[in-house]
Coordinates of C-alpha atoms and ligand atoms in Angstrom, one line a residue:
M1 CA -16.8 18.7 27.5
I2 CA -15.8 18.2 23.9
P3 CA -17.0 14.6 23.1
Y4 CA -15.0 12.2 21.0
G5 CA -17.9 11.9 18.6
R6 CA -21.3 13.3 18.0
Q7 CA -24.1 13.5 15.4
T8 CA -24.9 16.4 13.1
I9 CA -28.7 17.0 12.9
D10 CA -30.2 19.9 11.0
K11 CA -33.7 21.3 10.3
K12 CA -34.2 19.1 7.3
D13 CA -33.5 16.0 9.4
I14 CA -36.0 17.2 12.0
S15 CA -38.8 17.9 9.4
A16 CA -38.2 14.6 7.7
V17 CA -38.9 12.9 11.0
V18 CA -41.9 15.1 11.9
R19 CA -43.4 14.3 8.5
I20 CA -43.4 10.6 9.3
L21 CA -44.9 11.2 12.8
R22 CA -47.9 12.8 11.0
S23 CA -48.1 10.1 8.4
P24 CA -50.1 6.8 8.5
Y25 CA -47.1 4.6 8.9
L26 CA -44.6 4.8 11.8
T27 CA -43.2 1.4 10.9
Q28 CA -43.4 -1.1 8.0
G29 CA -44.2 1.8 5.7
P30 CA -42.6 3.1 2.5
K31 CA -39.6 4.9 4.0
I32 CA -37.7 1.7 4.8
A33 CA -37.4 0.5 1.2
E34 CA -36.6 4.0 0.1
F35 CA -33.8 4.2 2.7
E36 CA -32.5 0.7 1.6
N37 CA -32.6 1.7 -2.0
S38 CA -30.7 4.9 -1.4
L39 CA -28.1 3.1 0.7
A40 CA -27.6 0.3 -1.8
K41 CA -27.2 2.8 -4.6
Y42 CA -24.8 4.9 -2.7
C43 CA -22.6 1.9 -2.0
G44 CA -22.9 0.3 -5.4
A45 CA -24.5 -2.9 -3.9
K46 CA -27.6 -4.7 -5.2
Y47 CA -29.5 -5.1 -2.0
A48 CA -29.7 -3.5 1.4
V49 CA -31.7 -4.7 4.4
A50 CA -32.1 -2.1 7.2
V51 CA -32.5 -3.3 10.7
S52 CA -32.8 -2.1 14.3
H53 CA -29.0 -1.9 15.1
G54 CA -25.6 -2.6 13.8
T55 CA -25.5 -5.5 16.2
A56 CA -28.7 -7.0 14.8
A57 CA -27.1 -6.6 11.3
L58 CA -24.1 -8.6 12.4
Y59 CA -26.3 -11.3 14.0
L60 CA -28.5 -11.6 10.9
A61 CA -25.5 -11.6 8.5
Y62 CA -23.9 -14.4 10.5
L63 CA -27.2 -16.4 10.6
A64 CA -27.7 -15.9 6.9
S65 CA -24.2 -17.1 6.3
G66 CA -25.2 -20.4 7.9
L67 CA -22.6 -20.1 10.6
Q68 CA -23.2 -22.5 13.5
K69 CA -21.7 -24.4 16.3
G70 CA -18.2 -25.5 15.7
D71 CA -17.5 -23.2 12.8
E72 CA -14.4 -21.0 13.1
V73 CA -14.3 -17.4 11.9
I74 CA -11.1 -15.4 11.5
V75 CA -11.5 -12.0 13.0
T76 CA -9.6 -8.9 14.2
P77 CA -9.3 -8.4 18.0
N78 CA -9.3 -4.6 17.4
T79 CA -13.0 -4.0 17.3
F80 CA -16.1 -3.3 19.3
V81 CA -17.2 -6.4 21.1
A82 CA -20.5 -6.7 19.1
T83 CA -18.5 -8.1 16.1
T84 CA -17.4 -11.2 18.0
N85 CA -20.3 -11.3 20.5
M86 CA -22.7 -12.1 17.6
L87 CA -20.3 -14.9 16.5
L88 CA -20.7 -16.4 19.9
A89 CA -24.4 -15.9 19.7
V90 CA -24.6 -18.2 16.6
G91 CA -22.3 -20.7 18.3
A92 CA -19.3 -19.9 16.1
K93 CA -15.7 -19.6 17.4
P94 CA -13.8 -16.3 16.9
V95 CA -10.2 -17.1 15.8
F96 CA -8.3 -13.9 16.4
C97 CA -5.7 -12.7 14.0
D98 CA -3.1 -9.9 14.6
I99 CA -3.5 -6.4 13.1
R100 CA -1.2 -4.2 11.0
L101 CA 0.5 -1.4 12.7
D102 CA -0.1 1.1 9.8
T103 CA -3.9 0.8 9.6
Y104 CA -4.7 -1.2 12.7
N105 CA -6.8 -3.4 10.5
L106 CA -6.6 -7.2 10.3
D107 CA -3.2 -8.2 8.8
E108 CA -4.2 -10.0 5.6
R109 CA -0.8 -11.8 5.5
Q110 CA -1.4 -13.6 8.7
I111 CA -4.8 -15.0 7.9
E112 CA -3.9 -18.1 5.9
K113 CA -1.9 -19.8 8.7
L114 CA -5.0 -19.7 10.8
V115 CA -7.2 -21.5 8.3
T116 CA -8.3 -25.0 9.4
K117 CA -10.9 -27.5 8.2
K118 CA -13.5 -25.8 10.4
T119 CA -12.9 -22.2 9.1
R120 CA -16.0 -20.8 7.4
A121 CA -15.5 -17.1 7.2
I122 CA -13.4 -14.0 7.6
V123 CA -14.8 -11.0 9.4
A124 CA -13.0 -7.8 8.5
V125 CA -13.5 -4.5 10.3
D126 CA -12.7 -1.2 8.6
F127 CA -11.1 0.2 11.7
A128 CA -11.6 3.9 12.4
G129 CA -13.0 4.3 8.9
Q130 CA -10.1 3.1 6.8
P131 CA -11.1 0.2 4.5
C132 CA -9.3 -3.1 4.8
D133 CA -7.5 -4.4 1.7
Y134 CA -10.5 -6.2 0.2
R135 CA -8.7 -7.4 -2.9
V136 CA -6.3 -9.5 -0.8
L137 CA -9.0 -10.6 1.6
A138 CA -11.2 -11.7 -1.2
K139 CA -8.4 -13.7 -2.8
V140 CA -7.7 -15.5 0.5
A141 CA -11.4 -16.1 1.0
R142 CA -11.8 -17.5 -2.5
K143 CA -8.8 -19.8 -2.2
H144 CA -10.1 -21.4 1.0
R145 CA -13.8 -21.2 0.1
L146 CA -14.6 -18.8 3.0
L147 CA -17.2 -16.2 3.2
L148 CA -16.0 -12.6 3.5
I149 CA -18.1 -10.5 5.9
A150 CA -17.2 -6.8 6.4
D151 CA -18.1 -5.0 9.6
A152 CA -18.0 -1.5 8.0
S153 CA -19.7 0.2 11.0
H154 CA -16.8 2.8 10.9
S155 CA -16.5 3.2 7.2
L156 CA -19.7 4.2 5.5
G157 CA -18.7 6.8 2.9
A158 CA -15.1 5.5 2.7
S159 CA -13.6 3.9 -0.4
I160 CA -10.6 1.9 -1.7
Q161 CA -9.4 2.6 -5.2
G162 CA -12.6 4.5 -5.7
K163 CA -14.8 1.6 -4.7
K164 CA -17.2 2.4 -1.8
T165 CA -17.4 0.1 1.2
G166 CA -20.7 -1.8 1.2
S167 CA -20.0 -3.8 -2.0
L168 CA -16.5 -5.2 -1.3
A169 CA -17.5 -8.3 0.6
D170 CA -20.1 -11.1 0.4
M171 CA -22.1 -9.2 3.1
T172 CA -21.3 -5.8 4.6
I173 CA -22.9 -4.4 7.8
F174 CA -23.2 -0.8 8.8
S175 CA -24.3 0.9 12.1
F176 CA -26.2 4.2 12.3
H177 CA -25.5 4.8 16.0
P178 CA -25.1 8.6 16.6
V179 CA -21.2 8.5 16.6
K180 CA -21.1 6.8 13.2
S181 CA -21.0 8.3 9.6
I182 CA -24.7 8.9 9.6
T183 CA -27.3 8.2 12.2
T184 CA -30.9 6.9 12.6
G185 CA -30.7 7.1 16.4
E186 CA -30.2 3.4 16.6
G187 CA -30.0 1.4 13.4
G188 CA -28.0 -0.8 11.0
A189 CA -28.1 -2.5 7.7
V190 CA -26.7 -5.5 5.8
L191 CA -25.7 -5.0 2.1
T192 CA -25.1 -7.8 -0.3
N193 CA -25.1 -8.6 -4.0
N194 CA -26.4 -12.1 -3.3
A195 CA -30.1 -12.7 -3.8
K196 CA -30.2 -15.7 -1.6
F197 CA -28.6 -13.9 1.3
Y198 CA -31.0 -11.0 0.7
R199 CA -34.1 -13.2 0.9
Q200 CA -32.8 -14.8 4.0
L201 CA -32.1 -11.5 5.7
L202 CA -35.6 -10.2 5.0
S203 CA -37.1 -13.3 6.4
L204 CA -34.9 -13.3 9.6
R205 CA -35.7 -9.6 10.2
S206 CA -39.4 -10.2 10.4
H207 CA -40.3 -13.5 12.2
G208 CA -39.4 -15.9 9.3
I209 CA -42.8 -15.0 7.8
H210 CA -43.4 -15.0 4.0
K211 CA -46.4 -14.5 1.8
D212 CA -47.5 -17.8 0.2
K213 CA -49.1 -18.1 -3.3
D214 CA -52.5 -16.9 -2.1
G215 CA -51.0 -13.9 -0.4
S216 CA -51.4 -15.2 3.2
N217 CA -48.7 -14.9 5.7
V218 CA -46.9 -18.2 6.6
M219 CA -44.0 -18.7 8.8
T220 CA -41.5 -21.1 7.2
E221 CA -38.4 -20.7 9.3
M222 CA -37.1 -19.2 12.6
G223 CA -37.1 -15.4 12.6
F224 CA -37.2 -12.3 14.9
N225 CA -38.2 -8.7 14.9
Y226 CA -35.2 -6.7 14.1
R227 CA -37.1 -4.1 12.0
I228 CA -36.2 -0.5 11.8
T229 CA -39.0 2.1 11.9
D230 CA -40.1 4.5 9.2
I231 CA -39.3 7.3 11.6
Q232 CA -35.6 6.2 11.7
A233 CA -35.5 5.4 7.9
A234 CA -36.7 9.0 7.2
L235 CA -33.9 10.3 9.3
G236 CA -31.5 7.9 7.5
I237 CA -32.6 9.1 4.0
S238 CA -32.1 12.8 5.1
Q239 CA -28.7 12.0 6.7
L240 CA -27.5 10.0 3.7
R241 CA -27.9 13.1 1.5
K242 CA -25.3 14.7 3.6
L243 CA -22.9 11.8 4.0
N244 CA -20.3 13.0 1.5
S245 CA -20.2 16.4 3.2
F246 CA -19.9 14.7 6.7
V247 CA -17.0 12.7 5.5
R248 CA -15.3 15.8 3.9
A249 CA -15.8 17.6 7.2
R250 CA -14.2 14.8 9.2
R251 CA -11.3 14.8 6.7
Q252 CA -10.9 18.5 7.3
V253 CA -10.7 17.9 11.0
V254 CA -8.0 15.3 10.4
S255 CA -5.9 17.7 8.3
W256 CA -6.1 20.3 11.0
Y257 CA -4.8 17.7 13.5
K258 CA -2.0 16.8 11.1
G259 CA -1.1 20.5 10.8
E260 CA -0.9 20.8 14.6
L261 CA 0.6 17.5 15.6
R262 CA 2.8 16.3 12.7
G263 CA 6.5 15.8 13.7
L264 CA 5.7 16.1 17.4
R265 CA 8.0 13.8 19.4
G266 CA 6.2 11.2 21.6
I267 CA 3.1 10.8 19.4
V268 CA 2.4 8.7 16.3
L269 CA -0.4 10.0 14.0
P270 CA -2.7 7.6 12.0
E271 CA -1.9 6.9 8.4
E272 CA -4.1 6.7 5.4
L273 CA -2.7 4.3 2.8
S274 CA -2.5 5.5 -0.7
G275 CA -5.6 4.5 -2.7
N276 CA -7.7 4.6 0.5
Y277 CA -10.3 7.3 1.3
S278 CA -11.0 6.9 5.0
A279 CA -14.3 8.0 6.5
W280 CA -12.3 8.9 9.7
H281 CA -14.9 7.6 12.1
L282 CA -12.2 7.9 14.8
Y283 CA -9.0 9.9 15.0
I284 CA -6.6 7.8 17.0
V285 CA -3.0 8.7 17.9
R286 CA -0.5 6.5 19.7
V287 CA 1.9 7.6 22.4
S288 CA 5.5 6.4 22.4
R289 CA 5.3 4.9 25.8
P290 CA 2.4 2.8 27.2
A291 CA 3.0 4.5 30.6
W292 CA 2.0 7.8 29.2
R293 CA -1.4 6.8 28.0
G294 CA -3.4 6.9 31.3
P295 CA -1.9 10.1 32.6
L296 CA -2.4 11.9 29.2
R297 CA -6.0 10.7 29.1
D298 CA -6.6 12.0 32.6
Y299 CA -5.0 15.3 31.8
L300 CA -7.0 15.8 28.6
K301 CA -10.2 14.9 30.5
S302 CA -9.4 17.4 33.2
K303 CA -9.2 20.0 30.3
G304 CA -12.7 19.1 29.1
I305 CA -11.7 16.9 26.3
G306 CA -13.6 13.6 25.9
V307 CA -10.8 11.3 24.9
N308 CA -11.5 7.6 24.8
F309 CA -9.8 4.2 24.2
H310 CA -10.9 2.3 21.2
Y311 CA -10.6 -0.6 21.8
P312 CA -9.2 -2.9 24.4
A313 CA -8.4 -6.2 22.6
V314 CA -11.7 -8.2 22.5
Y315 CA -9.9 -11.2 23.9
S316 CA -8.8 -9.2 27.0
H317 CA -12.3 -8.6 28.3
P318 CA -13.1 -10.6 31.4
F319 CA -16.0 -12.4 29.6
Y320 CA -13.7 -13.5 26.8
R321 CA -11.0 -14.5 29.2
K322 CA -13.5 -16.7 31.1
L323 CA -14.2 -18.5 27.8
G324 CA -10.5 -19.2 27.4
F325 CA -9.6 -16.5 25.0
G326 CA -6.6 -14.2 25.6
K327 CA -4.0 -16.9 26.4
K328 CA -2.5 -16.2 23.0
R329 CA -1.5 -12.5 22.7
F330 CA -0.6 -10.7 19.5
R331 CA 2.4 -8.5 19.1
N332 CA 0.9 -5.6 17.1
E333 CA -2.5 -5.7 18.8
E334 CA -0.8 -5.5 22.2
I335 CA 1.3 -2.5 21.2
Y336 CA -1.7 -0.8 19.7
A337 CA -4.1 -1.5 22.6
R338 CA -1.6 -0.1 25.2
T339 CA -0.7 3.1 23.4
S340 CA -3.7 4.4 21.5
I341 CA -5.9 7.4 22.5
T342 CA -9.0 8.5 20.6
L343 CA -9.2 12.3 20.1
P344 CA -12.4 14.1 19.3
C345 CA -13.3 13.9 15.6
Y346 CA -16.8 14.7 14.1
P347 CA -18.2 16.9 11.4
G348 CA -19.1 19.8 13.8
L349 CA -15.7 20.0 15.5
K350 CA -14.2 23.5 15.0
K351 CA -10.7 24.5 14.0
E352 CA -10.3 26.3 17.3
E353 CA -11.3 23.2 19.2
V354 CA -8.7 21.1 17.3
H355 CA -6.1 23.8 18.1
Y356 CA -7.1 23.7 21.8
I357 CA -6.9 19.9 22.0
S358 CA -3.6 19.9 20.2
S359 CA -2.2 22.6 22.5
C360 CA -3.2 20.6 25.6
I361 CA -1.4 17.5 24.1
K362 CA 1.8 19.6 23.4
T363 CA 1.7 21.1 26.9
W364 CA 1.4 17.6 28.5
L365 CA 4.2 16.2 26.4
Q366 CA 6.5 19.1 27.2
N367 CA 6.0 18.5 30.9
N368 CA 6.5 14.8 30.8
Ligands
LIG401 C1 -20.9 0.6 16.4 C2 -20.4 -0.7 16.1 C3 -21.1 -1.9 16.0 C4 -22.5 -2.0 16.6 O1 -23.4 -1.2 16.2 P1 -24.8 -0.8 17.0 O2 -25.5 -0.1 15.9 O3 -24.3 0.1 18.1 O4 -25.4 -2.1 17.4 C5 -20.6 -3.1 15.6 N1 -19.3 -3.1 15.2 C6 -18.5 -2.0 15.2 C7 -17.1 -2.1 14.8 C8 -19.0 -0.8 15.7 O5 -18.2 0.3 15.8

């Protein structure tokens, strides 16, 4: 089976991890700050706080934002559920906004009409690796005094007008799950230029404990253990060195797909807007007819191709419907969610494999 995504691990990654296993610190050692510094530097942000998962990064970013019960947060429905689950976890209410049909990102022009007295933040997701339009988002956020939080789980290594994701919002979160741009097994991070958020995030990550004037540990606020280990951070440092080449390899895969599938009737290829440099976390095509989607998926699976759906609209999940979401549907989101298919895309995918996948798609389309 060709999976839809997978990690790339080489000998250097393995020896970086083994070195830590033989060292005095498996966790709370020097590799964590080293990873954070490299990541912040890569993205052009002042601070990075590495944590145990992308989901933990979201949770801590929302807590550090001061989001609480009754606060409304404008968010895309086209995301992994963690983005909005963690809003629910802090008591905030996700207010869904429709997406654009060119990038499948939040439609910036539809945000303002959703702003109420209770709105506190906008959460943007750089879907499939393509950055949102942060200049417009930041303008809307400033005008209404909202925080702008980026879930850039898909877009580490991407940029907009030459500016890397990670420094384009008040706080940006990344995930290092194996299918993402780089991996630490499990892992995540929050990046920010704001010293107050930074201190808060460090505290929340580790039990709310600080050193007082005498150097003793005191707990001053609620906190947790969402630390990452030195084993993972060492892998992260090693992976980060290869991030640019990983993204280039993904972009190569995309250009192979384009060469194979461009102009084919019945299928819509994803677009990269000018000025955008996508990290291509996912390569998602859309079929012209919703009725084709299931059968095409089943056919490709029967051919050993691990296609997937990313994502059903968050509000359509049973849990969200039970909470009363999903009564209001959104035009573009509904079109997208009914017609999209994720094809395999990762740095190690070979040209022959892209050719094979494309040929299977062509065969199916010809027979239907
Ligand atoms: C992967 C992902 C997350 C969660 O990351 P984990 O590291 O798996 O917890 C959050 N948001 C989006 C959009 C993701 O793709």
